[in-house]
Coordinates of C-alpha atoms and ligand atoms in Angstrom, one line a residue:
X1 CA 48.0 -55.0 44.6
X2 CA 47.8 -58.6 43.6
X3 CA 51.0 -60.3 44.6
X4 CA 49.8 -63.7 46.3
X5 CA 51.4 -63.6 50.3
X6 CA 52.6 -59.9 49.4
X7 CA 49.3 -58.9 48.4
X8 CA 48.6 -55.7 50.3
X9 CA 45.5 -52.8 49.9
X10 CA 45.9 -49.2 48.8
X11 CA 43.5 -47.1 50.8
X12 CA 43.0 -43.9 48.8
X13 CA 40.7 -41.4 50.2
X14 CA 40.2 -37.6 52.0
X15 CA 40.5 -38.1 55.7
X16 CA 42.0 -41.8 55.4
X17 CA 45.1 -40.5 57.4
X18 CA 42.8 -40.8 60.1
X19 CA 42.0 -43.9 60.1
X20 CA 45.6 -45.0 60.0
X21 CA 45.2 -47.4 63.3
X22 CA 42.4 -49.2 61.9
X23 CA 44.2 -49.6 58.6
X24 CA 47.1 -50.9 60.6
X25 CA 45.3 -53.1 63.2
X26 CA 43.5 -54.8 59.9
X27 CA 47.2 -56.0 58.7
X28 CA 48.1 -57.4 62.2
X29 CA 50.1 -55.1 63.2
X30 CA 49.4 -52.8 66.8
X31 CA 51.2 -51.5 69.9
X32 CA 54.4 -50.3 68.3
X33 CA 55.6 -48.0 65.0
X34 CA 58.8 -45.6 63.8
X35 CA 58.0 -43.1 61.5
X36 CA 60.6 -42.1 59.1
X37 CA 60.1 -38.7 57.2
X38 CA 62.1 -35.7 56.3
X39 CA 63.4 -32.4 58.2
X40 CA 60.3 -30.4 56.3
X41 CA 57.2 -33.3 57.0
X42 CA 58.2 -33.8 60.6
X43 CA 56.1 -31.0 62.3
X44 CA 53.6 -31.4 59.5
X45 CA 52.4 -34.8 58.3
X46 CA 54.6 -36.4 60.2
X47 CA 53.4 -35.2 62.8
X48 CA 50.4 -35.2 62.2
X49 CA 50.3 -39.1 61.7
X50 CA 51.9 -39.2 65.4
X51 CA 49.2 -37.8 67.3
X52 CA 46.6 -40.0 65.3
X53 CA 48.4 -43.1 66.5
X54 CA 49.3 -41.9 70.0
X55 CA 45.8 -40.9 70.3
X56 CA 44.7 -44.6 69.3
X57 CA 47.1 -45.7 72.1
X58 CA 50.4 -46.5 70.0
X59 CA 53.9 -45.6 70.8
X60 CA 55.7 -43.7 67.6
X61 CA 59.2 -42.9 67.5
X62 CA 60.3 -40.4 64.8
X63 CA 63.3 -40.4 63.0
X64 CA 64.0 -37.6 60.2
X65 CA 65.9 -37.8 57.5
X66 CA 67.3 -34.8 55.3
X67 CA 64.7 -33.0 52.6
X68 CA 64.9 -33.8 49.0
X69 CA 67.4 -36.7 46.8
X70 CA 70.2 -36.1 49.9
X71 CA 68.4 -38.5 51.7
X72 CA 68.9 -41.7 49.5
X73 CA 72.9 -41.3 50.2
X74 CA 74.5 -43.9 52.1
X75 CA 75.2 -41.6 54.8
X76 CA 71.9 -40.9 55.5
X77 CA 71.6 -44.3 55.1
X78 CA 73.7 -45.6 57.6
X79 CA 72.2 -43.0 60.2
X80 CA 68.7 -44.5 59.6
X81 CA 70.2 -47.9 60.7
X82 CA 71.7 -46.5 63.6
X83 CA 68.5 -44.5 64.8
X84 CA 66.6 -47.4 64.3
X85 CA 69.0 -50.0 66.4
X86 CA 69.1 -46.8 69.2
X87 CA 65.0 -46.5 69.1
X88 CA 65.1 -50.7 69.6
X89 CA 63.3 -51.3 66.8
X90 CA 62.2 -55.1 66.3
X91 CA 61.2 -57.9 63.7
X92 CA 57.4 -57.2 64.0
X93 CA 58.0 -52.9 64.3
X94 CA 56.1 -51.3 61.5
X95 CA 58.2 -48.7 59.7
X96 CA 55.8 -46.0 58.7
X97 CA 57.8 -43.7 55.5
X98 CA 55.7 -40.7 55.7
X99 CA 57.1 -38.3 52.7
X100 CA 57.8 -37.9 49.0
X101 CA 59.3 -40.6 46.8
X102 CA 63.0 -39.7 48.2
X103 CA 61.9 -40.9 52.3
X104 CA 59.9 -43.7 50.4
X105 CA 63.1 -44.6 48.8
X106 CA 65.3 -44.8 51.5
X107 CA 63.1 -45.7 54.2
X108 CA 61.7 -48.6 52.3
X109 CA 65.2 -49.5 51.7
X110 CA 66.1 -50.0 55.3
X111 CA 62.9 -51.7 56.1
X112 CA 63.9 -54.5 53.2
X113 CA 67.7 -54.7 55.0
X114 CA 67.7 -54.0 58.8
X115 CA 67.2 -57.8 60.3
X116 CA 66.1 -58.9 57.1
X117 CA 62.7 -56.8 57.0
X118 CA 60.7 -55.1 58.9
X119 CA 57.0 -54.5 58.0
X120 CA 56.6 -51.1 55.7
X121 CA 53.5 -48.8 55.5
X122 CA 53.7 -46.1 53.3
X123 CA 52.0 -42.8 53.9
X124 CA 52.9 -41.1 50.6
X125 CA 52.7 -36.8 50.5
X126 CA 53.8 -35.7 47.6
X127 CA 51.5 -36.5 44.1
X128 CA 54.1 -38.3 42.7
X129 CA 54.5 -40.9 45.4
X130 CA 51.0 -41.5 45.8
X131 CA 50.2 -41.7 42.0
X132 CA 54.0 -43.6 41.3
X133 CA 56.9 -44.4 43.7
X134 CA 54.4 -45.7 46.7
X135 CA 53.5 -48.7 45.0
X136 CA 55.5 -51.3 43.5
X137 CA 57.9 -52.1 45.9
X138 CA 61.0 -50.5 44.1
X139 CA 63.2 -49.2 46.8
X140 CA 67.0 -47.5 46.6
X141 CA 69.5 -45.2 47.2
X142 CA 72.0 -43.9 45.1
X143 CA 75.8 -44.4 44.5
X144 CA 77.3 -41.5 44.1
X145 CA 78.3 -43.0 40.3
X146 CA 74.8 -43.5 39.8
X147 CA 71.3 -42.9 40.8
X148 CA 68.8 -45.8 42.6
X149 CA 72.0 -48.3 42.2
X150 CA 71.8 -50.0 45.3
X151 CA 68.1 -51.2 45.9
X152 CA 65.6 -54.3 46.6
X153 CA 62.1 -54.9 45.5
X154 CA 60.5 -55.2 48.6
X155 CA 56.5 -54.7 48.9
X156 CA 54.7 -52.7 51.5
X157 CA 52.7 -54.2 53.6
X158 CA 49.8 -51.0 53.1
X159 CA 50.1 -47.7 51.6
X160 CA 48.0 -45.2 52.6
X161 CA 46.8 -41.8 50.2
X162 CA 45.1 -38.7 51.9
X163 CA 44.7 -36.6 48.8
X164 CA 44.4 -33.9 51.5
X165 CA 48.1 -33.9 52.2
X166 CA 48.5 -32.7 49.2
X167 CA 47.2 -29.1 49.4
X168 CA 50.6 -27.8 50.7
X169 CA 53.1 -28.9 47.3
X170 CA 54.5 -26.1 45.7
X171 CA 53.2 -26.3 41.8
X172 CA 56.7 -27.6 41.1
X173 CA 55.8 -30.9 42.8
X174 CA 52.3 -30.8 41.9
X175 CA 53.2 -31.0 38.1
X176 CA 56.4 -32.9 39.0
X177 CA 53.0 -35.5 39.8
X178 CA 51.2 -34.6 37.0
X179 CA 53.7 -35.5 35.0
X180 CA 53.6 -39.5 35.7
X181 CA 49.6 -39.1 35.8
X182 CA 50.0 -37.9 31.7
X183 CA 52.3 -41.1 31.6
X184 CA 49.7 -43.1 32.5
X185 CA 47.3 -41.6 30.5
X186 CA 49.3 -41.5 27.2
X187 CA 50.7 -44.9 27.5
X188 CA 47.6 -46.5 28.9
X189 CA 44.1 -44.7 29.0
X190 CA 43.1 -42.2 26.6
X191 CA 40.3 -41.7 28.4
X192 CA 41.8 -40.5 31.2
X193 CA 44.0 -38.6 28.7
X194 CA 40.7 -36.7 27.9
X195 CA 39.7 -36.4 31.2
X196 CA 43.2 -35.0 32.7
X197 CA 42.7 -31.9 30.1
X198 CA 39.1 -31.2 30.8
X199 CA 40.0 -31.1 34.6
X200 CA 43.3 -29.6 34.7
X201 CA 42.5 -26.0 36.2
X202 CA 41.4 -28.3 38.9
X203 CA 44.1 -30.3 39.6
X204 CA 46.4 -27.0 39.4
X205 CA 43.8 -25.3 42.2
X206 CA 44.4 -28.6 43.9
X207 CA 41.0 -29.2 44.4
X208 CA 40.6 -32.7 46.8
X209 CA 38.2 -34.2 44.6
X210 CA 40.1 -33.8 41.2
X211 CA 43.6 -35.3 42.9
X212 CA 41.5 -38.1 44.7
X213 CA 40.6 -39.2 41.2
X214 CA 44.0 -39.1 39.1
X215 CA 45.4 -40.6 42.3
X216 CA 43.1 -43.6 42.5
X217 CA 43.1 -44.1 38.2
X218 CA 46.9 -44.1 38.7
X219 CA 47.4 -46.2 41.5
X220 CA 45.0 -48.5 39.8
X221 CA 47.3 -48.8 36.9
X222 CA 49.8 -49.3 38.6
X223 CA 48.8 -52.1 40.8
X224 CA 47.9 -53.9 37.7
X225 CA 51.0 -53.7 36.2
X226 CA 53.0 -54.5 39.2
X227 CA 50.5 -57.6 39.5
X228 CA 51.4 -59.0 36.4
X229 CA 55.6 -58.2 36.4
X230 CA 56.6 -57.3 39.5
X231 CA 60.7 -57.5 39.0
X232 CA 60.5 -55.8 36.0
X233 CA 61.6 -58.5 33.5
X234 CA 60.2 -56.6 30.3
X235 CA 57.1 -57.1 30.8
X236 CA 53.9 -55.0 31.5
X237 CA 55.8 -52.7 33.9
X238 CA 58.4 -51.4 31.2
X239 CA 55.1 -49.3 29.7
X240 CA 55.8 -47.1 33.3
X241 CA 58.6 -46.1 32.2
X242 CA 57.2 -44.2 29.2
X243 CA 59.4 -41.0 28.8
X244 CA 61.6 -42.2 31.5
X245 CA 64.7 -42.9 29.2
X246 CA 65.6 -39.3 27.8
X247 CA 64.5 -38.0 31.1
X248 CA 66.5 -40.3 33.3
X249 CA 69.5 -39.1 31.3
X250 CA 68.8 -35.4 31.2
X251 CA 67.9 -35.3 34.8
X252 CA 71.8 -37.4 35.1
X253 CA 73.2 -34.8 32.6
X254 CA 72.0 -32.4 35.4
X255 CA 73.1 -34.3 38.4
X256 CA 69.4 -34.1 39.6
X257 CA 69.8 -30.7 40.2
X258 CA 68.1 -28.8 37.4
X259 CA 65.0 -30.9 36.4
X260 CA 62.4 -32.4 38.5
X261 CA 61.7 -36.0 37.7
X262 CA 58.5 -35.1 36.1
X263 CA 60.1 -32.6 34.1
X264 CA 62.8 -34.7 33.1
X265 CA 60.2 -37.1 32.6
X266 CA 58.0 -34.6 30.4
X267 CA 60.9 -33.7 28.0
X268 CA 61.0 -37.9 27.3
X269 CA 57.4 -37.8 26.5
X270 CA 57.8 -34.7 24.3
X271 CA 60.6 -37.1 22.3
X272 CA 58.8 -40.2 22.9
X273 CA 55.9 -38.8 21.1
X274 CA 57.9 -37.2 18.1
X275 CA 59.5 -40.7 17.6
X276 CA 56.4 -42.2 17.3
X277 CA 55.0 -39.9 15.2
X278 CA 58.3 -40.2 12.9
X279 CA 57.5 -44.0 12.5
X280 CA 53.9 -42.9 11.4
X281 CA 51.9 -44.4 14.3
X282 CA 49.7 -41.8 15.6
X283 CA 47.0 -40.4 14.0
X284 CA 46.2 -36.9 13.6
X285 CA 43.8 -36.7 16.5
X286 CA 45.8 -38.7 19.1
X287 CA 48.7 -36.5 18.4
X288 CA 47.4 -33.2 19.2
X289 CA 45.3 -35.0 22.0
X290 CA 49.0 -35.7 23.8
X291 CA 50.7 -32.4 22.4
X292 CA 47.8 -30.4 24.1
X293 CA 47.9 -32.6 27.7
X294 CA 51.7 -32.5 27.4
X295 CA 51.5 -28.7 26.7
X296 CA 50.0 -27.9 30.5
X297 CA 53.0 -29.8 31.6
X298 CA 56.0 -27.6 32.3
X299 CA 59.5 -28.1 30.7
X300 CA 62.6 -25.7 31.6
X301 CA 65.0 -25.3 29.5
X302 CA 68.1 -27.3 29.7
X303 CA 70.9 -25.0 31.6
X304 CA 73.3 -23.0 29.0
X305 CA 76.3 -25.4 27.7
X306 CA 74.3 -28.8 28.4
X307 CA 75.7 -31.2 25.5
X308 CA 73.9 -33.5 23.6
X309 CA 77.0 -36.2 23.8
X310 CA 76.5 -35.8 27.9
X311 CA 73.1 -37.1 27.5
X312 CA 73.4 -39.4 24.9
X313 CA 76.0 -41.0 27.5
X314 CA 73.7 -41.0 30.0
X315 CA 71.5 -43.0 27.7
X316 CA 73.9 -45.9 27.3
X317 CA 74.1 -46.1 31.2
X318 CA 70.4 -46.8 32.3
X319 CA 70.1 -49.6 33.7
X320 CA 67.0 -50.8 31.3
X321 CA 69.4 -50.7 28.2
X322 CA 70.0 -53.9 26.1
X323 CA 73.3 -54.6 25.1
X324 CA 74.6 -50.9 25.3
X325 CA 71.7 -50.0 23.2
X326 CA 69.0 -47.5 25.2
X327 CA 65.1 -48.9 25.4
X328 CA 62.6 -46.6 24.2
X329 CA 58.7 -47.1 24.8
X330 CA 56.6 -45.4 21.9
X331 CA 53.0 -45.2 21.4
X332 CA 51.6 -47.4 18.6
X333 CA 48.3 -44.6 19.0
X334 CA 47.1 -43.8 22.7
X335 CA 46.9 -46.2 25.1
X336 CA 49.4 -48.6 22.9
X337 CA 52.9 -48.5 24.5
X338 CA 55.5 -50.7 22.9
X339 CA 58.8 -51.4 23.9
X340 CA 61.9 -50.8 20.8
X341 CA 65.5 -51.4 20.7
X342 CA 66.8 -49.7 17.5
X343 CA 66.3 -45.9 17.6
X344 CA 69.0 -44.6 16.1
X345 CA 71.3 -41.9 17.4
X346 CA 70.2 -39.2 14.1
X347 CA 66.8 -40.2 14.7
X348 CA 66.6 -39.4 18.0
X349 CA 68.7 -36.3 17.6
X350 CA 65.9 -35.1 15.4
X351 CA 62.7 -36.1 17.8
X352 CA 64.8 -34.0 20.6
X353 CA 65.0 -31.3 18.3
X354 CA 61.3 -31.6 17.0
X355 CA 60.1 -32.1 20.5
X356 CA 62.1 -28.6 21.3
X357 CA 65.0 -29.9 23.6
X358 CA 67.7 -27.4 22.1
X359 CA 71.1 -28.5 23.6
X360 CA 74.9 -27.9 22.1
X361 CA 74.7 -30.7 19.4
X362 CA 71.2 -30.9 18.2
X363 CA 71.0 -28.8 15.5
X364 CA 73.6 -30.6 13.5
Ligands
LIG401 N1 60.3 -46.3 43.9 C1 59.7 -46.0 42.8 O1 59.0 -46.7 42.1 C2 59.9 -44.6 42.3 C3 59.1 -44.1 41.3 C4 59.3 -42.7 40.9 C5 60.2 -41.9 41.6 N2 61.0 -42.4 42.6 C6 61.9 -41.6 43.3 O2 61.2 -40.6 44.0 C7 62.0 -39.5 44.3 C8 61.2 -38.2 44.0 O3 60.1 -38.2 44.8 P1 59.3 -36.8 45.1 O4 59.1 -36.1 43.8 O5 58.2 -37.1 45.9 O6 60.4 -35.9 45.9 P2 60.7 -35.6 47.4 O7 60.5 -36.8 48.3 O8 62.1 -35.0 47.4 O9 59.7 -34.5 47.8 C9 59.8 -33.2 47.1 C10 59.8 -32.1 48.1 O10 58.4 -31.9 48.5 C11 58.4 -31.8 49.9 N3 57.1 -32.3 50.4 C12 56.7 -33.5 50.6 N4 55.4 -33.6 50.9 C13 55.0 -32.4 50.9 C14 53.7 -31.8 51.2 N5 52.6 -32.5 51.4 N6 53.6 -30.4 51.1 C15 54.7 -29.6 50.8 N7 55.9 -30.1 50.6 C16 56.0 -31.5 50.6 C17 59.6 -32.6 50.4 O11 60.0 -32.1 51.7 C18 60.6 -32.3 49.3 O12 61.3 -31.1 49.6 C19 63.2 -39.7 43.4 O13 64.3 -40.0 44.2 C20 62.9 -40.9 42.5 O14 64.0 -41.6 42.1 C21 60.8 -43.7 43.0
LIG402 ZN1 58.8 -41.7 37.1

């Protein structure tokens, strides 16, 4: 990732885990790390990455936070700073944030605050983090009035992607990744669009090879975009969040309990797609191209009594919206994301409906 003095390497590969003290030798950094993870990782990968740097001669402390979004509370938040004052962690101490996107979250979090910043390595596990959340710098936890409110952009100084890790994710998680690998392609490469569907049995068997790939075209992606606009500021990096509007407010509708973020994230596509087609701007052939890739996705119903105003409210809260008025990014074709301001309420009422998002309210 291209960021002048926060430039930092991805190193993508199977076995790379094991190679962890060279990785983190080559960024100046020895002797010394705390390993942040969660109560599930910690006698797996977490582990796991101990005995490789112990073995290389490092000390490692471990500190574990709780499984799943509970860990980006304040709470847990709070603990992590106390842990880390009791382990006598310093300035120049490496905080390794071995785990999904949640211990990425939080643990990058504290490494942007506690004495100002401490140097952070992420050792991503689940798909999504090392195709998404591992790169970029975004880091947060969440108020309890709303979700990632309380964050910093702060850069890693190396991430680190053992596709290997991998083979243990439920198929939840795995498409919960696949979801934000479809982003990519549908808002930026149709020919990994084409690709993704010819190897998809694979990815789905997890096969090492297949994962390696859609990790490294993702992180690619995203290392570009973050290069060119790395706050944010509408530029390149608003693309990313392609199907992220509707599906940041269904998965707040749900309070994050009923929809993974890539299934959140697929419904969004599914609308983000019918919108596009409603302005005319996909041909035939790129819009069964993303209806079939979208297809392998999964996308649970929304629970029983889920209303179409709670949704629509969750809409006017992101944090992207312009004046009240939510941000959509459509496809202008495959490949062509574009950024627009004026959907209207009726005809995105209809794009839900067309996309198949039945909720109390729709069908009006
Ligand atoms: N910072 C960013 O740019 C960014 C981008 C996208 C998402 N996010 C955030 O990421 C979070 C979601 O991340 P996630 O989907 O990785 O969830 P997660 O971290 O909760 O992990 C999902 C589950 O998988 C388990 N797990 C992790 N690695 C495993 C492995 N190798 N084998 C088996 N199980 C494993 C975890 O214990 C957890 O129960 C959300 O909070 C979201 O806001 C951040
Ligand atoms: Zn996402």
């Amino acid at each position: 990732v291209r960021l002048k003095e926060r430039s930092y390497p991805i190193r993508i590969g199977r076995g790379s885990l094991a190679t962890l003290p060279a990785l983190l030798a080559g960024r100046g950094l020895g002797g010394r790390a705390v390993i942040v993870t969660d109560s599930y990782l910690r006698g797996r990968a977490a582990r796991e990455v101990s005995l490789i740097l112990c073995e290389a001669g490092w000390s490692a402390s471990l500190i574990v936070l709780p499984r799943g979004e509970l860990a980006k509370s304040f709470a847990v938040l709070e603990r992590l700073y106390g842990s880390l004052i009791s382990a006598r962690v310093e300035r120049g101490t490496p905080l390794l944030a071995v785990g999904g996107g949640t211990v990425g979250d939080c643990a990058g979090f504290a490494a942007a605050t506690y004495f100002r910043g401490i140097p952070l390595v992420h050792v991503p596990t689940t798909l999504l983090a090392q195709v998404d959340s591992s790169i970029g710098g975004k880091t947060a936890v969440n108020h309890p009035l709303a979700k990632n409110a309380v964050g910093a952009f702060y850069q890693p100084v190396l991430v680190v992607c053992d596709p290997q890790i991998l083979s243990s994710l439920p198929r939840r998680e795995l498409l919960s990744g696949l979801a934000e690998a479809v982003k990519v392609a549908l808002a930026f490469d149709p020919a990994f669009a084409r690709w993704l569907l010819r190897h998809w049995d694979k990815l789905l068997a997890c096969e090492p090879a297949a994962l390696e790939r859609v990790v490294r075209v993702c992180a690619a992606w995203k290392a570009k975009v973050v290069a060119q606009d790395e706050r944010d500021l509408c530029g390149a990096r608003q693309f990313l969040n392609f199907g992220h509007t509707l599906g940041h407010a269904l998965e707040s509708a749900t309070f994050y309990r009923h929809f993974t973020h890539g299934e959140g994230v697929a419904w969004g596509m599914a609308a983000a797609l019918a919108l596009s087609q409603g302005r005319g701007w996909l041909t035939g052939g790129e819009l069964s191209l993303a209806v079939a890739l979208l297809g392998r996705l999964e996308r649970p119903a929304p629970p029983k009594g889920l209303r179409w105003r709670a949704v629509l409210s969750g809409l006017r809260r992101d944090k992207k919206a312009r004046d009240l008025r939510a941000v959509f990014i459509l496809l202008r074709g495959l490949g062509r994301a574009e950024a627009v301001d004026d959907v209207t309420p009726a005809e995105l009422r209809r794009a839900a409906r067309l996309s198949g998002l039945a909720l109390l309210g729709t069908n009006r």
